[in-house]
């Protein structure tokens, strides 16, 4: 499990770069901010203290474990786009995955002794599902800025960071059926994006 926690995000990032091949500036800054984030977490520890099995555990999952580590780079990337530091075609998932890499290494080291499959195996997948899923909805809004596209996409962007820590909470609370059900909903945009990317990659290979 430690091996999976160490290498899932970098390997998924390589797959993402392979199938989408988007080139833009910002990768260096994303990785640098990820290192800074990991150092700050090491120095200052947790912001939220985990509770039992209720709302405080979900909040801990949102802030410390699952959602905020992905939302932070997404917000920074969006800020760079608004300021003109990155183009409008910037790949939010690419930026977030690069940012998360140093954080993932730090978390793998700090969680290694716990040998908890929720933290070491499930959480890295949730990180990628959030990064790719939010990017998926943002891309749809940019590609087709119509109200009937924007509204469901905004709901999707809101749903993912709220549902992902609910997956962590459900498995922590030993509610596996609920956890698998929410997890299945969370990874749908990721699966769609990867399958679409692989089909495009196959098409490029056949055309070459």
mmCIF file of C-alpha atoms in Angstrom:
data_model
loop_
_atom_site.group_PDB
_atom_site.id
_atom_site.type_symbol
_atom_site.label_atom_id
_atom_site.label_comp_id
_atom_site.label_asym_id
_atom_site.label_seq_id
_atom_site.Cartn_x
_atom_site.Cartn_y
_atom_site.Cartn_z
ATOM 1 C CA UNK A 1 0.000 0.000 0.000
ATOM 2 C CA UNK A 2 2.886 2.384 0.693
ATOM 3 C CA UNK A 3 4.124 1.771 -2.858
ATOM 4 C CA UNK A 4 0.691 2.602 -4.250
ATOM 5 C CA UNK A 5 0.451 5.775 -2.171
ATOM 6 C CA UNK A 6 3.890 6.916 -3.346
ATOM 7 C CA UNK A 7 3.456 6.286 -7.043
ATOM 8 C CA UNK A 8 -0.251 6.550 -7.899
ATOM 9 C CA UNK A 9 -0.325 10.324 -8.459
ATOM 10 C CA UNK A 10 2.953 10.521 -10.478
ATOM 11 C CA UNK A 11 1.976 7.535 -12.649
ATOM 12 C CA UNK A 12 -1.502 8.894 -13.242
ATOM 13 C CA UNK A 13 0.012 12.260 -14.126
ATOM 14 C CA UNK A 14 2.224 10.607 -16.735
ATOM 15 C CA UNK A 15 -0.842 8.872 -18.197
ATOM 16 C CA UNK A 16 -2.715 12.180 -18.271
ATOM 17 C CA UNK A 17 0.150 13.927 -20.065
ATOM 18 C CA UNK A 18 0.443 11.070 -22.528
ATOM 19 C CA UNK A 19 -3.185 11.026 -23.605
ATOM 20 C CA UNK A 20 -3.853 14.778 -23.640
ATOM 21 C CA UNK A 21 -0.459 16.310 -24.516
ATOM 22 C CA UNK A 22 -1.278 19.868 -23.444
ATOM 23 C CA UNK A 23 1.719 22.165 -23.267
ATOM 24 C CA UNK A 24 1.583 25.366 -21.254
ATOM 25 C CA UNK A 25 3.595 27.209 -18.619
ATOM 26 C CA UNK A 26 2.778 26.737 -14.952
ATOM 27 C CA UNK A 27 4.098 23.276 -14.200
ATOM 28 C CA UNK A 28 7.176 24.502 -12.341
ATOM 29 C CA UNK A 29 5.166 26.867 -10.161
ATOM 30 C CA UNK A 30 2.607 24.143 -9.397
ATOM 31 C CA UNK A 31 5.301 21.715 -8.251
ATOM 32 C CA UNK A 32 7.021 24.460 -6.229
ATOM 33 C CA UNK A 33 3.783 25.376 -4.452
ATOM 34 C CA UNK A 34 3.239 21.690 -3.755
ATOM 35 C CA UNK A 35 6.628 21.488 -2.023
ATOM 36 C CA UNK A 36 5.792 24.593 0.025
ATOM 37 C CA UNK A 37 2.431 23.086 1.003
ATOM 38 C CA UNK A 38 4.066 19.826 2.101
ATOM 39 C CA UNK A 39 6.643 21.744 4.181
ATOM 40 C CA UNK A 40 3.942 23.819 5.862
ATOM 41 C CA UNK A 41 1.983 20.690 6.702
ATOM 42 C CA UNK A 42 5.117 19.150 8.183
ATOM 43 C CA UNK A 43 5.869 22.241 10.276
ATOM 44 C CA UNK A 44 2.373 23.118 11.488
ATOM 45 C CA UNK A 45 0.482 19.834 11.358
ATOM 46 C CA UNK A 46 -3.291 19.558 11.112
ATOM 47 C CA UNK A 47 -5.685 22.498 11.042
ATOM 48 C CA UNK A 48 -8.741 20.441 11.999
ATOM 49 C CA UNK A 49 -8.729 17.869 14.792
ATOM 50 C CA UNK A 50 -10.426 14.606 13.773
ATOM 51 C CA UNK A 51 -13.535 13.693 15.712
ATOM 52 C CA UNK A 52 -15.455 10.433 15.920
ATOM 53 C CA UNK A 53 -17.795 9.236 13.196
ATOM 54 C CA UNK A 54 -19.974 12.300 12.664
ATOM 55 C CA UNK A 55 -19.716 15.671 10.949
ATOM 56 C CA UNK A 56 -16.334 16.441 12.519
ATOM 57 C CA UNK A 57 -14.856 13.372 10.801
ATOM 58 C CA UNK A 58 -16.302 14.473 7.441
ATOM 59 C CA UNK A 59 -14.939 18.005 8.017
ATOM 60 C CA UNK A 60 -11.540 16.528 8.863
ATOM 61 C CA UNK A 61 -11.700 14.548 5.623
ATOM 62 C CA UNK A 62 -12.666 17.659 3.668
ATOM 63 C CA UNK A 63 -9.961 19.961 5.059
ATOM 64 C CA UNK A 64 -7.076 17.673 5.896
ATOM 65 C CA UNK A 65 -7.409 14.511 3.835
ATOM 66 C CA UNK A 66 -9.281 14.754 0.553
ATOM 67 C CA UNK A 67 -10.804 17.946 -0.807
ATOM 68 C CA UNK A 68 -8.800 20.992 0.276
ATOM 69 C CA UNK A 69 -5.458 19.537 -0.933
ATOM 70 C CA UNK A 70 -7.002 19.477 -4.439
ATOM 71 C CA UNK A 71 -9.188 22.576 -4.271
ATOM 72 C CA UNK A 72 -6.251 24.783 -3.281
ATOM 73 C CA UNK A 73 -4.236 24.213 -6.484
ATOM 74 C CA UNK A 74 -7.442 24.411 -8.535
ATOM 75 C CA UNK A 75 -8.205 27.848 -7.082
ATOM 76 C CA UNK A 76 -4.629 29.034 -7.612
ATOM 77 C CA UNK A 77 -4.702 27.804 -11.219
ATOM 78 C CA UNK A 78 -7.993 29.628 -11.762
ATOM 79 C CA UNK A 79 -6.470 32.778 -10.290
ATOM 80 C CA UNK A 80 -3.499 32.518 -12.647
ATOM 81 C CA UNK A 81 -5.882 32.170 -15.596
ATOM 82 C CA UNK A 82 -7.881 35.244 -14.522
ATOM 83 C CA UNK A 83 -4.666 37.250 -14.091
ATOM 84 C CA UNK A 84 -3.383 36.169 -17.505
ATOM 85 C CA UNK A 85 -0.411 34.257 -16.074
ATOM 86 C CA UNK A 86 -1.826 31.075 -17.639
ATOM 87 C CA UNK A 87 -3.842 30.763 -20.854
ATOM 88 C CA UNK A 88 -7.572 30.072 -20.797
ATOM 89 C CA UNK A 89 -6.782 26.621 -22.183
ATOM 90 C CA UNK A 90 -4.802 25.760 -19.040
ATOM 91 C CA UNK A 91 -5.221 22.189 -17.861
ATOM 92 C CA UNK A 92 -6.499 22.462 -14.286
ATOM 93 C CA UNK A 93 -6.008 18.745 -13.688
ATOM 94 C CA UNK A 94 -2.400 18.895 -14.856
ATOM 95 C CA UNK A 95 -1.678 21.835 -12.528
ATOM 96 C CA UNK A 96 -3.383 20.180 -9.550
ATOM 97 C CA UNK A 97 -1.703 16.802 -10.054
ATOM 98 C CA UNK A 98 1.736 18.420 -10.169
ATOM 99 C CA UNK A 99 0.942 20.357 -6.996
ATOM 100 C CA UNK A 100 -0.307 17.220 -5.224
ATOM 101 C CA UNK A 101 2.815 15.149 -5.982
ATOM 102 C CA UNK A 102 5.022 16.495 -3.142
ATOM 103 C CA UNK A 103 2.021 16.500 -0.819
ATOM 104 C CA UNK A 104 1.309 12.858 -1.705
ATOM 105 C CA UNK A 105 4.904 11.873 -0.886
ATOM 106 C CA UNK A 106 4.719 13.640 2.471
ATOM 107 C CA UNK A 107 1.366 12.043 3.266
ATOM 108 C CA UNK A 108 2.626 8.585 2.258
ATOM 109 C CA UNK A 109 5.534 8.974 4.676
ATOM 110 C CA UNK A 110 3.365 10.244 7.515
ATOM 111 C CA UNK A 111 0.630 7.644 6.956
ATOM 112 C CA UNK A 112 2.972 4.721 6.290
ATOM 113 C CA UNK A 113 3.102 3.482 9.874
ATOM 114 C CA UNK A 114 -0.690 3.404 10.113
ATOM 115 C CA UNK A 115 -0.983 0.881 7.267
ATOM 116 C CA UNK A 116 -4.520 2.133 6.677
ATOM 117 C CA UNK A 117 -5.835 1.186 3.201
ATOM 118 C CA UNK A 118 -8.281 4.100 3.323
ATOM 119 C CA UNK A 119 -5.441 6.620 3.553
ATOM 120 C CA UNK A 120 -2.816 4.806 1.511
ATOM 121 C CA UNK A 121 -4.969 3.480 -1.346
ATOM 122 C CA UNK A 122 -8.380 5.179 -1.422
ATOM 123 C CA UNK A 123 -7.339 8.791 -0.772
ATOM 124 C CA UNK A 124 -4.800 9.057 -3.657
ATOM 125 C CA UNK A 125 -7.503 7.840 -6.055
ATOM 126 C CA UNK A 126 -9.932 10.396 -4.644
ATOM 127 C CA UNK A 127 -7.342 13.149 -5.221
ATOM 128 C CA UNK A 128 -7.066 12.263 -8.895
ATOM 129 C CA UNK A 129 -10.839 11.875 -9.199
ATOM 130 C CA UNK A 130 -11.317 15.389 -7.818
ATOM 131 C CA UNK A 131 -8.594 16.982 -9.953
ATOM 132 C CA UNK A 132 -9.742 15.358 -13.185
ATOM 133 C CA UNK A 133 -13.452 15.599 -12.386
ATOM 134 C CA UNK A 134 -13.424 19.329 -11.614
ATOM 135 C CA UNK A 135 -11.286 19.945 -14.710
ATOM 136 C CA UNK A 136 -13.808 17.928 -16.725
ATOM 137 C CA UNK A 137 -16.688 20.196 -15.700
ATOM 138 C CA UNK A 138 -14.632 23.381 -16.174
ATOM 139 C CA UNK A 139 -13.709 22.245 -19.695
ATOM 140 C CA UNK A 140 -17.369 21.663 -20.550
ATOM 141 C CA UNK A 141 -18.271 25.166 -19.374
ATOM 142 C CA UNK A 142 -15.455 26.723 -21.423
ATOM 143 C CA UNK A 143 -16.284 24.661 -24.514
ATOM 144 C CA UNK A 144 -20.027 25.347 -24.397
ATOM 145 C CA UNK A 145 -20.956 28.296 -22.164
ATOM 146 C CA UNK A 146 -24.715 27.769 -22.309
ATOM 147 C CA UNK A 147 -26.958 27.870 -19.239
ATOM 148 C CA UNK A 148 -28.060 24.259 -19.709
ATOM 149 C CA UNK A 149 -24.395 23.234 -19.609
ATOM 150 C CA UNK A 150 -23.180 25.677 -16.973
ATOM 151 C CA UNK A 151 -25.795 24.810 -14.336
ATOM 152 C CA UNK A 152 -25.246 21.008 -14.210
ATOM 153 C CA UNK A 153 -21.469 21.517 -14.462
ATOM 154 C CA UNK A 154 -21.481 23.928 -11.515
ATOM 155 C CA UNK A 155 -23.517 21.390 -9.565
ATOM 156 C CA UNK A 156 -20.926 18.757 -10.489
ATOM 157 C CA UNK A 157 -18.082 21.013 -9.337
ATOM 158 C CA UNK A 158 -19.924 21.523 -6.041
ATOM 159 C CA UNK A 159 -20.787 17.841 -5.642
ATOM 160 C CA UNK A 160 -17.324 16.350 -6.076
ATOM 161 C CA UNK A 161 -15.451 18.061 -3.195
ATOM 162 C CA UNK A 162 -18.419 17.444 -0.890
ATOM 163 C CA UNK A 163 -18.862 13.799 -1.867
ATOM 164 C CA UNK A 164 -15.184 12.780 -1.868
ATOM 165 C CA UNK A 165 -14.699 13.268 1.906
ATOM 166 C CA UNK A 166 -18.027 11.486 2.383
ATOM 167 C CA UNK A 167 -16.366 8.432 0.797
ATOM 168 C CA UNK A 168 -13.547 8.690 3.346
ATOM 169 C CA UNK A 169 -16.089 9.169 6.148
ATOM 170 C CA UNK A 170 -18.222 6.206 5.042
ATOM 171 C CA UNK A 171 -15.329 3.750 4.905
ATOM 172 C CA UNK A 172 -13.900 5.082 8.175
ATOM 173 C CA UNK A 173 -17.329 4.545 9.737
ATOM 174 C CA UNK A 174 -17.439 0.972 8.334
ATOM 175 C CA UNK A 175 -20.353 1.782 6.015
ATOM 176 C CA UNK A 176 -18.802 0.088 3.030
ATOM 177 C CA UNK A 177 -21.912 -0.141 0.839
ATOM 178 C CA UNK A 178 -22.514 3.603 1.145
ATOM 179 C CA UNK A 179 -18.822 4.265 0.603
ATOM 180 C CA UNK A 180 -18.694 2.261 -2.629
ATOM 181 C CA UNK A 181 -21.890 3.939 -3.888
ATOM 182 C CA UNK A 182 -20.553 7.467 -3.363
ATOM 183 C CA UNK A 183 -17.133 6.456 -4.689
ATOM 184 C CA UNK A 184 -18.722 5.173 -7.904
ATOM 185 C CA UNK A 185 -20.425 8.546 -8.409
ATOM 186 C CA UNK A 186 -17.225 10.488 -7.682
ATOM 187 C CA UNK A 187 -15.052 8.649 -10.206
ATOM 188 C CA UNK A 188 -17.490 8.832 -13.155
ATOM 189 C CA UNK A 189 -15.985 12.087 -14.577
ATOM 190 C CA UNK A 190 -12.481 10.659 -14.143
ATOM 191 C CA UNK A 191 -13.358 7.460 -16.002
ATOM 192 C CA UNK A 192 -15.073 9.397 -18.780
ATOM 193 C CA UNK A 193 -12.065 11.724 -19.166
ATOM 194 C CA UNK A 194 -9.540 8.886 -19.243
ATOM 195 C CA UNK A 195 -11.547 6.805 -21.719
ATOM 196 C CA UNK A 196 -12.074 9.840 -23.986
ATOM 197 C CA UNK A 197 -8.374 10.654 -23.765
ATOM 198 C CA UNK A 198 -7.344 7.106 -24.599
ATOM 199 C CA UNK A 199 -9.649 7.096 -27.623
ATOM 200 C CA UNK A 200 -8.120 10.373 -28.829
ATOM 201 C CA UNK A 201 -4.635 8.991 -28.253
ATOM 202 C CA UNK A 202 -5.502 5.864 -30.245
ATOM 203 C CA UNK A 203 -6.844 8.043 -33.047
ATOM 204 C CA UNK A 204 -3.633 10.078 -33.147
ATOM 205 C CA UNK A 205 -1.559 6.900 -33.250
ATOM 206 C CA UNK A 206 -3.598 5.488 -36.123
ATOM 207 C CA UNK A 207 -3.390 8.771 -38.037
ATOM 208 C CA UNK A 208 0.393 9.046 -37.614
#
